[in-house]
Short mmCIF file of N, CA and C in Angstrom, two decimals:
data_model
loop_
_atom_site.label_atom_id
_atom_site.label_comp_id
_atom_site.label_asym_id
_atom_site.label_seq_id
_atom_site.Cartn_x
_atom_site.Cartn_y
_atom_site.Cartn_z
N GLY A 810 -50.60 -109.82 -44.16
CA GLY A 810 -50.53 -108.16 -44.30
C GLY A 810 -51.72 -107.42 -43.82
N LEU A 811 -51.76 -106.31 -44.47
CA LEU A 811 -52.88 -105.40 -43.98
C LEU A 811 -53.78 -106.01 -44.96
N GLU A 812 -53.90 -106.61 -46.05
CA GLU A 812 -55.02 -107.13 -46.73
C GLU A 812 -55.72 -107.81 -45.97
N LEU A 813 -55.00 -108.55 -44.85
CA LEU A 813 -56.21 -109.91 -44.13
C LEU A 813 -56.52 -109.18 -43.06
N VAL A 814 -56.08 -108.08 -42.70
CA VAL A 814 -56.69 -107.46 -41.53
C VAL A 814 -58.33 -107.02 -41.32
N SER A 815 -58.64 -106.65 -43.05
CA SER A 815 -60.02 -106.40 -42.81
C SER A 815 -60.90 -107.58 -42.70
N GLU A 816 -60.20 -108.85 -43.22
CA GLU A 816 -61.05 -110.10 -43.11
C GLU A 816 -61.01 -110.87 -41.92
N LEU A 817 -59.95 -110.53 -40.99
CA LEU A 817 -59.54 -111.35 -39.67
C LEU A 817 -60.74 -110.44 -38.73
N LEU A 818 -60.88 -108.83 -38.92
CA LEU A 818 -61.60 -108.22 -38.17
C LEU A 818 -63.24 -108.79 -38.31
N ARG A 819 -63.43 -108.92 -39.71
CA ARG A 819 -65.03 -109.35 -39.87
C ARG A 819 -65.39 -110.96 -39.29
N LEU A 820 -64.20 -111.61 -39.20
CA LEU A 820 -64.22 -113.11 -38.59
C LEU A 820 -64.49 -112.72 -37.16
N LYS A 821 -63.50 -111.77 -36.76
CA LYS A 821 -63.63 -111.43 -35.39
C LYS A 821 -65.09 -110.74 -34.86
N GLY A 822 -65.44 -110.00 -35.50
CA GLY A 822 -66.55 -108.71 -35.24
C GLY A 822 -68.22 -109.59 -35.78
N GLY A 823 -67.73 -110.69 -36.53
CA GLY A 823 -69.12 -111.34 -36.89
C GLY A 823 -69.61 -110.16 -38.22
N GLU A 824 -70.78 -110.96 -38.54
CA GLU A 824 -71.44 -110.40 -39.66
C GLU A 824 -72.10 -108.89 -39.32
N GLU A 825 -72.43 -108.65 -38.12
CA GLU A 825 -72.85 -107.22 -38.14
C GLU A 825 -71.98 -106.48 -38.21
N MET A 826 -70.43 -106.69 -38.32
CA MET A 826 -69.62 -105.57 -38.90
C MET A 826 -69.97 -104.75 -39.89
N GLN A 827 -70.56 -105.62 -40.99
CA GLN A 827 -70.70 -104.78 -42.12
C GLN A 827 -72.13 -104.00 -41.89
N GLU A 828 -73.05 -103.91 -40.96
CA GLU A 828 -74.40 -103.22 -40.84
C GLU A 828 -73.79 -102.17 -40.01
N ASN A 829 -72.86 -102.21 -39.10
CA ASN A 829 -72.28 -101.09 -38.26
C ASN A 829 -72.15 -100.07 -39.29
N GLY A 830 -72.03 -98.59 -38.42
CA GLY A 830 -71.56 -97.39 -39.18
C GLY A 830 -70.33 -97.13 -39.45
N ILE A 831 -69.20 -98.03 -39.03
CA ILE A 831 -68.08 -97.94 -39.26
C ILE A 831 -67.32 -98.56 -40.71
N ASP A 832 -66.72 -97.77 -41.35
CA ASP A 832 -66.33 -98.54 -42.55
C ASP A 832 -64.82 -99.10 -42.45
N ILE A 833 -64.80 -99.80 -41.81
CA ILE A 833 -63.43 -100.47 -41.35
C ILE A 833 -62.46 -100.91 -42.55
N ASP A 834 -62.92 -101.20 -43.72
CA ASP A 834 -62.21 -101.21 -45.05
C ASP A 834 -61.49 -100.45 -45.50
N ARG A 835 -62.22 -98.94 -44.98
CA ARG A 835 -61.51 -97.90 -45.83
C ARG A 835 -60.85 -97.45 -44.76
N LEU A 836 -60.91 -97.58 -43.16
CA LEU A 836 -59.94 -97.52 -42.56
C LEU A 836 -58.48 -98.14 -42.59
N VAL A 837 -58.66 -99.28 -42.76
CA VAL A 837 -57.88 -100.15 -42.84
C VAL A 837 -56.51 -99.82 -44.14
N ARG A 838 -57.58 -99.48 -45.26
CA ARG A 838 -56.86 -98.70 -46.49
C ARG A 838 -56.02 -97.84 -46.01
N GLN A 839 -57.01 -96.80 -45.56
CA GLN A 839 -56.47 -95.46 -45.14
C GLN A 839 -55.03 -95.32 -44.44
N TYR A 840 -55.22 -96.13 -42.92
CA TYR A 840 -54.32 -96.06 -41.93
C TYR A 840 -53.33 -97.22 -41.60
N GLY A 841 -54.00 -98.15 -42.56
CA GLY A 841 -53.24 -99.36 -42.18
C GLY A 841 -51.50 -99.44 -41.70
N SER A 842 -50.99 -99.12 -43.16
CA SER A 842 -49.53 -99.20 -43.23
C SER A 842 -49.13 -97.98 -42.20
N LEU A 843 -49.88 -96.83 -41.86
CA LEU A 843 -49.32 -96.12 -40.84
C LEU A 843 -49.20 -96.60 -39.57
N VAL A 844 -50.54 -97.37 -38.78
CA VAL A 844 -50.50 -97.85 -37.45
C VAL A 844 -49.42 -99.03 -37.71
N LEU A 845 -49.07 -99.75 -38.76
CA LEU A 845 -48.43 -100.97 -38.98
C LEU A 845 -46.60 -100.51 -38.61
N LYS A 846 -46.39 -99.13 -39.29
CA LYS A 846 -45.12 -98.65 -38.95
C LYS A 846 -45.03 -98.22 -37.61
N GLN A 847 -45.99 -97.52 -37.33
CA GLN A 847 -45.80 -97.03 -35.73
C GLN A 847 -45.61 -98.00 -34.79
N ALA A 848 -46.32 -99.05 -34.89
CA ALA A 848 -45.99 -100.27 -33.73
C ALA A 848 -45.18 -100.93 -34.22
N TYR A 849 -44.23 -101.25 -35.52
CA TYR A 849 -42.97 -101.73 -35.73
C TYR A 849 -41.73 -100.76 -35.05
N PHE A 850 -42.21 -99.45 -35.30
CA PHE A 850 -41.17 -98.31 -34.85
C PHE A 850 -40.97 -98.81 -33.21
N TYR A 851 -41.72 -99.00 -32.42
CA TYR A 851 -41.88 -99.44 -30.85
C TYR A 851 -41.56 -100.91 -30.63
N LEU A 852 -42.05 -101.95 -31.29
CA LEU A 852 -41.85 -103.14 -31.02
C LEU A 852 -40.48 -103.89 -31.74
N LYS A 853 -40.09 -103.22 -33.03
CA LYS A 853 -39.25 -103.81 -33.68
C LYS A 853 -39.38 -105.28 -33.86
N ASP A 854 -40.59 -105.80 -34.23
CA ASP A 854 -41.05 -106.97 -34.57
C ASP A 854 -42.04 -107.29 -35.26
N ARG A 855 -42.19 -107.52 -36.47
CA ARG A 855 -43.20 -107.50 -37.37
C ARG A 855 -44.43 -108.30 -37.04
N HIS A 856 -44.45 -109.20 -36.45
CA HIS A 856 -45.38 -110.00 -36.07
C HIS A 856 -46.24 -109.34 -35.01
N LYS A 857 -45.46 -109.15 -33.77
CA LYS A 857 -46.08 -108.05 -32.92
C LYS A 857 -46.71 -107.01 -33.32
N ALA A 858 -46.01 -106.60 -34.17
CA ALA A 858 -46.67 -105.21 -34.86
C ALA A 858 -48.12 -105.26 -35.78
N GLU A 859 -48.00 -106.79 -36.27
CA GLU A 859 -49.06 -106.75 -36.95
C GLU A 859 -50.13 -107.24 -36.09
N ASP A 860 -50.25 -108.22 -35.10
CA ASP A 860 -51.06 -108.44 -33.96
C ASP A 860 -51.69 -106.76 -33.16
N VAL A 861 -50.73 -105.94 -33.27
CA VAL A 861 -51.38 -104.90 -32.49
C VAL A 861 -51.94 -104.04 -33.68
N CYS A 862 -51.37 -104.15 -34.78
CA CYS A 862 -52.44 -103.30 -35.72
C CYS A 862 -53.76 -103.95 -35.85
N GLN A 863 -53.96 -105.25 -35.79
CA GLN A 863 -55.16 -105.85 -35.62
C GLN A 863 -55.94 -105.66 -34.38
N GLU A 864 -55.29 -105.40 -33.70
CA GLU A 864 -56.11 -104.87 -32.43
C GLU A 864 -56.73 -103.57 -32.54
N VAL A 865 -55.87 -102.46 -32.98
CA VAL A 865 -56.01 -101.35 -33.02
C VAL A 865 -57.41 -101.09 -33.72
N PHE A 866 -57.47 -102.19 -34.88
CA PHE A 866 -58.75 -101.74 -35.68
C PHE A 866 -59.96 -102.37 -35.06
N LEU A 867 -59.64 -103.62 -34.24
CA LEU A 867 -60.60 -104.15 -33.63
C LEU A 867 -61.32 -103.48 -32.48
N ARG A 868 -60.52 -102.52 -31.72
CA ARG A 868 -60.76 -101.59 -30.69
C ARG A 868 -61.70 -100.42 -31.44
N MET A 869 -60.92 -100.03 -32.52
CA MET A 869 -61.91 -98.75 -33.23
C MET A 869 -63.35 -99.41 -33.54
N TYR A 870 -63.61 -100.64 -33.86
CA TYR A 870 -64.82 -101.25 -34.53
C TYR A 870 -65.58 -101.18 -33.27
N LYS A 871 -64.99 -101.81 -32.15
CA LYS A 871 -66.09 -102.01 -30.91
C LYS A 871 -66.04 -100.72 -30.23
N LYS A 872 -65.25 -99.92 -29.93
CA LYS A 872 -65.75 -98.60 -29.54
C LYS A 872 -66.33 -97.61 -30.16
N GLN A 873 -66.78 -97.80 -31.37
CA GLN A 873 -67.25 -96.84 -32.39
C GLN A 873 -67.24 -95.45 -32.13
N PRO A 874 -65.76 -95.05 -31.79
CA PRO A 874 -65.88 -93.58 -31.55
C PRO A 874 -66.39 -92.29 -32.27
N GLN A 875 -66.85 -91.45 -32.07
CA GLN A 875 -67.30 -90.47 -32.81
C GLN A 875 -66.34 -89.32 -32.99
N LEU A 876 -65.67 -89.68 -34.20
CA LEU A 876 -64.71 -88.88 -34.76
C LEU A 876 -65.11 -87.95 -35.93
N PRO A 877 -65.00 -86.52 -35.73
CA PRO A 877 -65.67 -85.86 -36.52
C PRO A 877 -64.89 -85.87 -38.03
N ASP A 878 -63.70 -85.88 -38.01
CA ASP A 878 -62.78 -86.05 -39.32
C ASP A 878 -61.60 -86.68 -39.25
N GLU A 879 -61.08 -86.69 -40.82
CA GLU A 879 -59.80 -87.73 -40.69
C GLU A 879 -58.68 -87.41 -39.92
N GLN A 880 -58.41 -86.01 -39.41
CA GLN A 880 -57.38 -85.94 -38.60
C GLN A 880 -58.00 -86.68 -37.04
N SER A 881 -59.09 -86.53 -36.88
CA SER A 881 -59.14 -87.04 -35.39
C SER A 881 -59.02 -88.57 -35.61
N GLU A 882 -59.35 -89.15 -36.69
CA GLU A 882 -59.43 -90.71 -36.96
C GLU A 882 -58.00 -91.01 -36.64
N LYS A 883 -57.29 -90.10 -37.48
CA LYS A 883 -55.49 -90.42 -37.41
C LYS A 883 -55.10 -90.26 -36.19
N ALA A 884 -55.22 -89.08 -35.09
CA ALA A 884 -54.85 -88.93 -34.00
C ALA A 884 -55.48 -90.42 -32.99
N TYR A 885 -56.36 -90.67 -33.28
CA TYR A 885 -57.35 -91.75 -32.45
C TYR A 885 -56.43 -92.80 -32.52
N LEU A 886 -56.14 -93.15 -33.74
CA LEU A 886 -55.74 -94.78 -33.94
C LEU A 886 -53.89 -94.79 -33.49
N LEU A 887 -53.50 -93.55 -33.60
CA LEU A 887 -52.10 -93.64 -33.37
C LEU A 887 -52.05 -93.48 -31.83
N ARG A 888 -52.78 -92.91 -31.06
CA ARG A 888 -52.72 -92.83 -29.70
C ARG A 888 -52.98 -94.43 -29.10
N VAL A 889 -54.11 -95.06 -29.77
CA VAL A 889 -54.27 -96.54 -29.54
C VAL A 889 -53.25 -97.44 -29.82
N THR A 890 -52.40 -97.25 -30.95
CA THR A 890 -51.25 -97.63 -31.23
C THR A 890 -50.25 -97.67 -30.42
N ILE A 891 -49.92 -96.52 -30.00
CA ILE A 891 -48.87 -96.37 -29.18
C ILE A 891 -49.17 -96.96 -27.65
N ASN A 892 -50.42 -96.83 -27.25
CA ASN A 892 -50.62 -97.23 -25.85
C ASN A 892 -50.82 -99.01 -25.93
N LEU A 893 -51.28 -99.56 -27.00
CA LEU A 893 -51.18 -100.93 -26.82
C LEU A 893 -49.74 -101.33 -27.19
N CYS A 894 -48.88 -100.85 -27.90
CA CYS A 894 -47.11 -100.88 -28.04
C CYS A 894 -46.67 -100.77 -26.74
N LYS A 895 -47.12 -100.05 -25.85
CA LYS A 895 -46.50 -99.71 -24.65
C LYS A 895 -46.91 -100.74 -23.61
N ASP A 896 -48.23 -101.21 -23.94
CA ASP A 896 -48.53 -102.55 -22.92
C ASP A 896 -47.79 -103.94 -23.40
N VAL A 897 -47.57 -103.93 -24.60
CA VAL A 897 -46.91 -104.95 -25.15
C VAL A 897 -45.58 -105.16 -24.40
N LEU A 898 -44.89 -104.16 -24.46
CA LEU A 898 -43.32 -103.80 -23.78
C LEU A 898 -43.62 -103.82 -22.19
N LYS A 899 -44.61 -103.59 -21.80
CA LYS A 899 -44.55 -103.93 -20.30
C LYS A 899 -45.07 -105.29 -19.70
N SER A 900 -45.60 -106.04 -20.84
CA SER A 900 -46.11 -107.60 -20.80
C SER A 900 -45.00 -108.64 -20.11
N ALA A 901 -45.09 -109.45 -19.18
CA ALA A 901 -44.18 -110.08 -18.55
C ALA A 901 -43.51 -111.20 -19.78
N TRP A 902 -44.21 -111.41 -20.93
CA TRP A 902 -44.26 -112.48 -21.93
C TRP A 902 -42.96 -111.48 -22.47
N HIS A 903 -43.07 -110.38 -22.88
CA HIS A 903 -42.15 -109.46 -23.63
C HIS A 903 -40.78 -109.36 -22.67
N ARG A 904 -41.29 -109.02 -21.90
CA ARG A 904 -39.62 -109.27 -20.81
C ARG A 904 -38.77 -110.02 -20.58
N ARG A 905 -39.38 -111.21 -20.62
CA ARG A 905 -38.93 -112.41 -20.22
C ARG A 905 -38.02 -113.15 -21.58
N VAL A 906 -38.96 -113.11 -22.63
CA VAL A 906 -38.48 -113.91 -23.95
C VAL A 906 -37.70 -113.03 -24.91
N THR A 907 -36.51 -113.24 -25.02
CA THR A 907 -35.63 -112.54 -25.85
C THR A 907 -35.65 -113.02 -27.36
N PRO A 908 -35.44 -112.28 -28.42
CA PRO A 908 -35.59 -113.21 -29.65
C PRO A 908 -34.26 -113.73 -29.89
N MET A 909 -34.52 -114.74 -30.23
CA MET A 909 -33.07 -115.75 -30.67
C MET A 909 -32.19 -115.11 -31.65
N ILE A 910 -32.68 -114.35 -32.60
CA ILE A 910 -31.85 -113.70 -33.35
C ILE A 910 -32.11 -112.21 -33.34
N GLU A 911 -31.10 -111.65 -32.82
CA GLU A 911 -31.23 -110.31 -32.68
C GLU A 911 -31.21 -109.31 -33.84
N GLY A 912 -32.02 -108.45 -33.71
CA GLY A 912 -32.37 -107.52 -35.13
C GLY A 912 -32.88 -108.42 -36.24
N TYR A 913 -33.50 -109.32 -35.95
CA TYR A 913 -34.00 -110.23 -37.30
C TYR A 913 -34.82 -109.42 -38.23
N ASP A 914 -35.62 -108.79 -37.46
CA ASP A 914 -36.82 -107.93 -38.23
C ASP A 914 -36.39 -106.46 -39.02
N ALA A 915 -35.10 -106.23 -38.45
CA ALA A 915 -34.37 -104.91 -38.77
C ALA A 915 -34.32 -104.90 -40.33
N PRO A 916 -34.66 -103.47 -40.60
CA PRO A 916 -34.49 -103.38 -42.15
C PRO A 916 -32.75 -103.34 -42.55
N HIS A 917 -32.67 -103.72 -43.54
CA HIS A 917 -30.99 -103.89 -44.00
C HIS A 917 -30.86 -103.10 -44.80
N PRO A 918 -29.38 -102.30 -44.94
CA PRO A 918 -29.24 -101.22 -45.82
C PRO A 918 -29.10 -101.81 -47.32
N GLN A 919 -29.27 -101.07 -48.38
CA GLN A 919 -29.32 -101.47 -49.91
C GLN A 919 -27.86 -101.69 -50.11
N ASN A 920 -27.53 -102.49 -50.86
CA ASN A 920 -26.05 -102.64 -51.40
C ASN A 920 -26.24 -101.82 -52.53
N GLY A 921 -24.93 -100.78 -52.57
CA GLY A 921 -25.17 -100.02 -53.86
C GLY A 921 -23.74 -99.27 -53.85
N PRO A 922 -23.74 -98.05 -54.72
CA PRO A 922 -22.71 -97.39 -54.98
C PRO A 922 -22.34 -97.03 -53.08
N GLU A 923 -20.69 -96.64 -53.09
CA GLU A 923 -20.57 -96.39 -51.71
C GLU A 923 -21.10 -95.09 -51.30
N ALA A 924 -21.53 -94.11 -51.91
CA ALA A 924 -22.18 -93.05 -51.18
C ALA A 924 -23.48 -93.54 -50.67
N ASP A 925 -24.17 -94.43 -51.68
CA ASP A 925 -25.26 -95.11 -50.82
C ASP A 925 -25.29 -95.71 -49.73
N ALA A 926 -23.86 -96.73 -49.66
CA ALA A 926 -23.95 -97.27 -48.35
C ALA A 926 -23.52 -96.37 -47.20
N VAL A 927 -22.91 -95.50 -47.38
CA VAL A 927 -22.49 -94.64 -46.25
C VAL A 927 -24.15 -93.77 -45.86
N GLU A 928 -24.84 -93.42 -46.88
CA GLU A 928 -25.83 -92.91 -46.42
C GLU A 928 -27.12 -93.71 -45.67
N ASN A 929 -27.13 -94.92 -46.52
CA ASN A 929 -27.61 -95.87 -45.46
C ASN A 929 -27.38 -96.33 -44.30
N GLU A 930 -26.10 -96.23 -43.95
CA GLU A 930 -25.41 -96.52 -42.84
C GLU A 930 -26.08 -95.66 -41.69
N GLU A 931 -25.82 -94.29 -42.21
CA GLU A 931 -25.96 -93.05 -41.69
C GLU A 931 -27.26 -93.15 -41.22
N LYS A 932 -28.39 -93.77 -41.62
CA LYS A 932 -29.88 -93.45 -41.67
C LYS A 932 -30.20 -94.88 -40.65
N GLN A 933 -29.42 -96.06 -40.88
CA GLN A 933 -29.72 -96.89 -39.92
C GLN A 933 -29.18 -96.71 -38.42
N LEU A 934 -28.33 -95.83 -38.29
CA LEU A 934 -27.70 -95.60 -37.23
C LEU A 934 -28.70 -94.49 -36.48
N LEU A 935 -28.98 -93.52 -37.25
CA LEU A 935 -30.01 -92.50 -36.44
C LEU A 935 -31.65 -93.63 -36.24
N TYR A 936 -31.99 -94.23 -36.97
CA TYR A 936 -33.12 -95.11 -36.77
C TYR A 936 -32.95 -95.90 -35.47
N GLU A 937 -31.73 -96.68 -35.18
CA GLU A 937 -31.40 -97.18 -34.11
C GLU A 937 -31.40 -96.37 -33.07
N ALA A 938 -30.52 -95.27 -33.03
CA ALA A 938 -30.59 -94.07 -31.97
C ALA A 938 -32.11 -93.52 -31.54
N VAL A 939 -32.76 -93.25 -32.56
CA VAL A 939 -34.41 -92.98 -32.28
C VAL A 939 -34.87 -94.39 -31.41
N LEU A 940 -34.80 -95.61 -31.67
CA LEU A 940 -35.39 -96.60 -30.83
C LEU A 940 -35.01 -96.73 -29.92
N GLU A 941 -33.87 -96.17 -29.41
CA GLU A 941 -33.12 -96.42 -28.02
C GLU A 941 -33.59 -95.03 -27.09
N LEU A 942 -34.28 -94.18 -27.62
CA LEU A 942 -34.74 -92.98 -26.96
C LEU A 942 -35.64 -93.65 -25.90
N PRO A 943 -35.65 -92.91 -24.80
CA PRO A 943 -36.95 -93.34 -23.90
C PRO A 943 -38.37 -93.03 -24.37
N PRO A 944 -39.40 -93.71 -24.14
CA PRO A 944 -40.61 -93.67 -24.95
C PRO A 944 -41.41 -92.02 -24.87
N ILE A 945 -40.77 -91.03 -23.77
CA ILE A 945 -41.51 -89.73 -24.12
C ILE A 945 -40.94 -89.19 -25.16
N TYR A 946 -39.58 -89.20 -25.43
CA TYR A 946 -38.93 -88.64 -26.58
C TYR A 946 -39.36 -89.60 -27.94
N LYS A 947 -39.09 -90.73 -27.83
CA LYS A 947 -39.32 -91.69 -29.10
C LYS A 947 -40.92 -91.30 -29.52
N ASP A 948 -41.97 -91.02 -28.97
CA ASP A 948 -43.32 -90.91 -29.24
C ASP A 948 -43.27 -89.49 -30.12
N VAL A 949 -42.77 -88.35 -29.65
CA VAL A 949 -42.86 -87.43 -30.43
C VAL A 949 -41.78 -87.19 -31.29
N VAL A 950 -40.62 -87.69 -31.60
CA VAL A 950 -39.98 -87.75 -32.79
C VAL A 950 -40.42 -88.68 -33.74
N LEU A 951 -40.95 -89.83 -33.60
CA LEU A 951 -41.77 -90.62 -34.64
C LEU A 951 -42.74 -89.95 -35.20
N LEU A 952 -43.77 -89.44 -34.25
CA LEU A 952 -44.76 -88.62 -34.70
C LEU A 952 -44.67 -87.48 -35.39
N PHE A 953 -43.58 -86.90 -35.22
CA PHE A 953 -42.89 -85.54 -35.78
C PHE A 953 -42.34 -85.73 -37.14
N TYR A 954 -41.10 -86.49 -37.05
CA TYR A 954 -40.25 -87.04 -38.34
C TYR A 954 -40.71 -88.09 -39.37
N TYR A 955 -41.33 -89.05 -38.56
CA TYR A 955 -41.67 -90.11 -39.48
C TYR A 955 -43.32 -90.13 -39.79
N HIS A 956 -43.92 -89.26 -39.22
CA HIS A 956 -45.58 -89.09 -39.52
C HIS A 956 -45.50 -87.79 -40.16
N ASP A 957 -44.97 -86.87 -40.03
CA ASP A 957 -44.91 -85.60 -40.29
C ASP A 957 -46.20 -84.62 -39.89
N MET A 958 -46.35 -84.88 -38.46
CA MET A 958 -47.35 -84.41 -37.73
C MET A 958 -46.97 -83.05 -36.88
N PRO A 959 -47.35 -82.09 -37.10
CA PRO A 959 -47.16 -80.77 -36.55
C PRO A 959 -47.45 -80.61 -35.15
N THR A 960 -46.54 -80.25 -34.43
CA THR A 960 -46.77 -80.16 -32.72
C THR A 960 -48.14 -80.13 -32.11
N GLY A 961 -48.81 -79.26 -32.84
CA GLY A 961 -50.38 -79.20 -32.43
C GLY A 961 -51.06 -80.60 -32.44
N GLU A 962 -50.84 -80.89 -33.26
CA GLU A 962 -51.21 -82.27 -33.33
C GLU A 962 -51.01 -83.52 -32.93
N ILE A 963 -49.46 -83.54 -32.54
CA ILE A 963 -48.81 -84.52 -31.22
C ILE A 963 -49.34 -84.23 -29.98
N ALA A 964 -49.74 -82.81 -29.70
CA ALA A 964 -50.32 -82.79 -28.36
C ALA A 964 -51.67 -83.22 -28.19
N LYS A 965 -52.37 -83.27 -29.25
CA LYS A 965 -53.74 -83.84 -28.99
C LYS A 965 -53.69 -85.43 -29.13
N VAL A 966 -52.61 -85.85 -30.16
CA VAL A 966 -52.84 -87.46 -29.76
C VAL A 966 -52.04 -87.86 -28.57
N LEU A 967 -50.98 -87.32 -28.13
CA LEU A 967 -50.81 -87.83 -26.70
C LEU A 967 -51.08 -86.92 -25.50
N LYS A 968 -52.11 -85.87 -25.74
CA LYS A 968 -52.99 -85.40 -24.61
C LYS A 968 -51.93 -84.64 -23.68
N ILE A 969 -51.08 -84.01 -24.07
CA ILE A 969 -50.19 -83.34 -23.62
C ILE A 969 -50.25 -81.59 -24.02
N PRO A 970 -49.66 -80.75 -23.20
CA PRO A 970 -49.53 -79.45 -23.90
C PRO A 970 -48.79 -79.46 -25.17
N GLU A 971 -48.79 -78.21 -26.25
CA GLU A 971 -47.88 -78.49 -27.39
C GLU A 971 -46.46 -77.95 -27.04
N VAL A 972 -46.44 -77.21 -25.80
CA VAL A 972 -45.22 -76.64 -25.32
C VAL A 972 -44.51 -78.09 -24.85
N THR A 973 -44.71 -78.89 -24.33
CA THR A 973 -44.34 -80.14 -23.79
C THR A 973 -43.76 -80.99 -24.89
N VAL A 974 -44.37 -80.68 -26.23
CA VAL A 974 -43.96 -81.49 -27.19
C VAL A 974 -42.46 -81.00 -27.78
N ARG A 975 -42.76 -79.57 -27.87
CA ARG A 975 -41.66 -78.68 -28.62
C ARG A 975 -40.27 -79.22 -27.50
N THR A 976 -40.53 -79.34 -26.24
CA THR A 976 -39.54 -79.72 -25.40
C THR A 976 -38.98 -80.46 -25.53
N ARG A 977 -39.73 -81.82 -25.70
CA ARG A 977 -39.46 -83.20 -25.83
C ARG A 977 -38.81 -83.34 -27.20
N LEU A 978 -39.08 -82.80 -28.14
CA LEU A 978 -38.21 -82.71 -29.33
C LEU A 978 -37.00 -81.91 -29.17
N MET A 979 -36.68 -81.05 -28.38
CA MET A 979 -35.56 -80.40 -28.34
C MET A 979 -34.78 -81.25 -27.55
N ARG A 980 -35.07 -81.78 -26.53
CA ARG A 980 -34.36 -83.06 -25.59
C ARG A 980 -33.95 -84.07 -26.18
N ALA A 981 -34.95 -84.48 -27.23
CA ALA A 981 -34.72 -85.70 -27.99
C ALA A 981 -33.76 -85.28 -29.08
N ARG A 982 -33.73 -84.11 -29.70
CA ARG A 982 -32.49 -83.91 -30.73
C ARG A 982 -31.21 -83.92 -30.06
N THR A 983 -31.17 -83.31 -28.86
CA THR A 983 -29.77 -83.31 -28.18
C THR A 983 -29.49 -84.58 -28.00
N ARG A 984 -30.06 -85.50 -27.12
CA ARG A 984 -29.87 -87.03 -26.85
C ARG A 984 -29.35 -87.72 -28.15
N LEU A 985 -30.23 -87.57 -29.28
CA LEU A 985 -29.87 -87.87 -30.46
C LEU A 985 -28.41 -87.59 -31.21
N GLY A 986 -28.02 -86.33 -30.89
CA GLY A 986 -26.80 -85.85 -31.01
C GLY A 986 -25.65 -86.42 -30.50
N THR A 987 -25.79 -86.32 -29.22
CA THR A 987 -24.86 -86.85 -28.17
C THR A 987 -24.95 -88.52 -28.65
N ALA A 988 -25.92 -89.33 -28.73
CA ALA A 988 -25.38 -90.69 -29.15
C ALA A 988 -24.83 -91.12 -30.70
N LEU A 989 -25.40 -89.94 -31.58
CA LEU A 989 -24.82 -90.14 -33.06
C LEU A 989 -23.21 -89.79 -32.88
N LYS A 990 -22.76 -88.85 -32.05
CA LYS A 990 -21.28 -88.51 -31.86
C LYS A 990 -20.85 -89.45 -31.54
N GLY A 991 -21.17 -90.38 -30.26
CA GLY A 991 -20.86 -91.52 -29.93
C GLY A 991 -20.43 -92.54 -30.80
N ARG A 992 -21.35 -93.07 -31.53
CA ARG A 992 -21.48 -94.11 -32.31
C ARG A 992 -20.79 -93.76 -33.40
N LEU A 993 -20.41 -92.45 -33.88
CA LEU A 993 -19.78 -92.41 -35.06
C LEU A 993 -18.15 -92.46 -34.77
N LYS A 994 -17.74 -91.94 -33.47
CA LYS A 994 -16.27 -92.38 -32.97
C LYS A 994 -15.92 -93.69 -32.95
N ASP A 995 -16.81 -94.25 -32.64
CA ASP A 995 -16.74 -95.86 -32.25
C ASP A 995 -16.31 -96.33 -33.16
N GLU A 996 -17.08 -96.07 -34.32
CA GLU A 996 -16.79 -96.58 -35.96
C GLU A 996 -15.50 -95.89 -36.50
N ALA A 997 -14.74 -94.84 -36.17
CA ALA A 997 -13.87 -94.09 -36.89
C ALA A 997 -12.91 -95.00 -36.48
#
């Protein structure tokens, strides 16, 4: 998990990692779960998400970007995460090799009272619908709803105008509404 990321980075980066200006331990503690969640949303595979997470922090260490504040660090890390996930999804290995057990890493709804079961099922349907969105819409939805980022910050992370972020959010909501109506009818 995340506790191993710092140690693995030290092994890959060598001893000079501690002498360098970047505090990789702080970054992993502060942003590790955020980066891992973002990678998992894209890849739907815990092992690939962990590999991407490790690579994100390794790149942060190697490039040593001059980031003035925590918002800039977060934006940088999320941008690198998204780009690496897209690279994994484009890779020949990912396209040709299909998982043996579909949805193996997917979260499972909690068993509980009927109301909880219905709520969990609805959340699962929404989660699946978000994952099926085209990347341009999935990016903004994940950053806005799952990471609570304002549209201005999303625009900086994705390097697009803020009005484009708002347009994509609106279109994503429309697509999600249509997809969820279709799924709920299928189950009725």
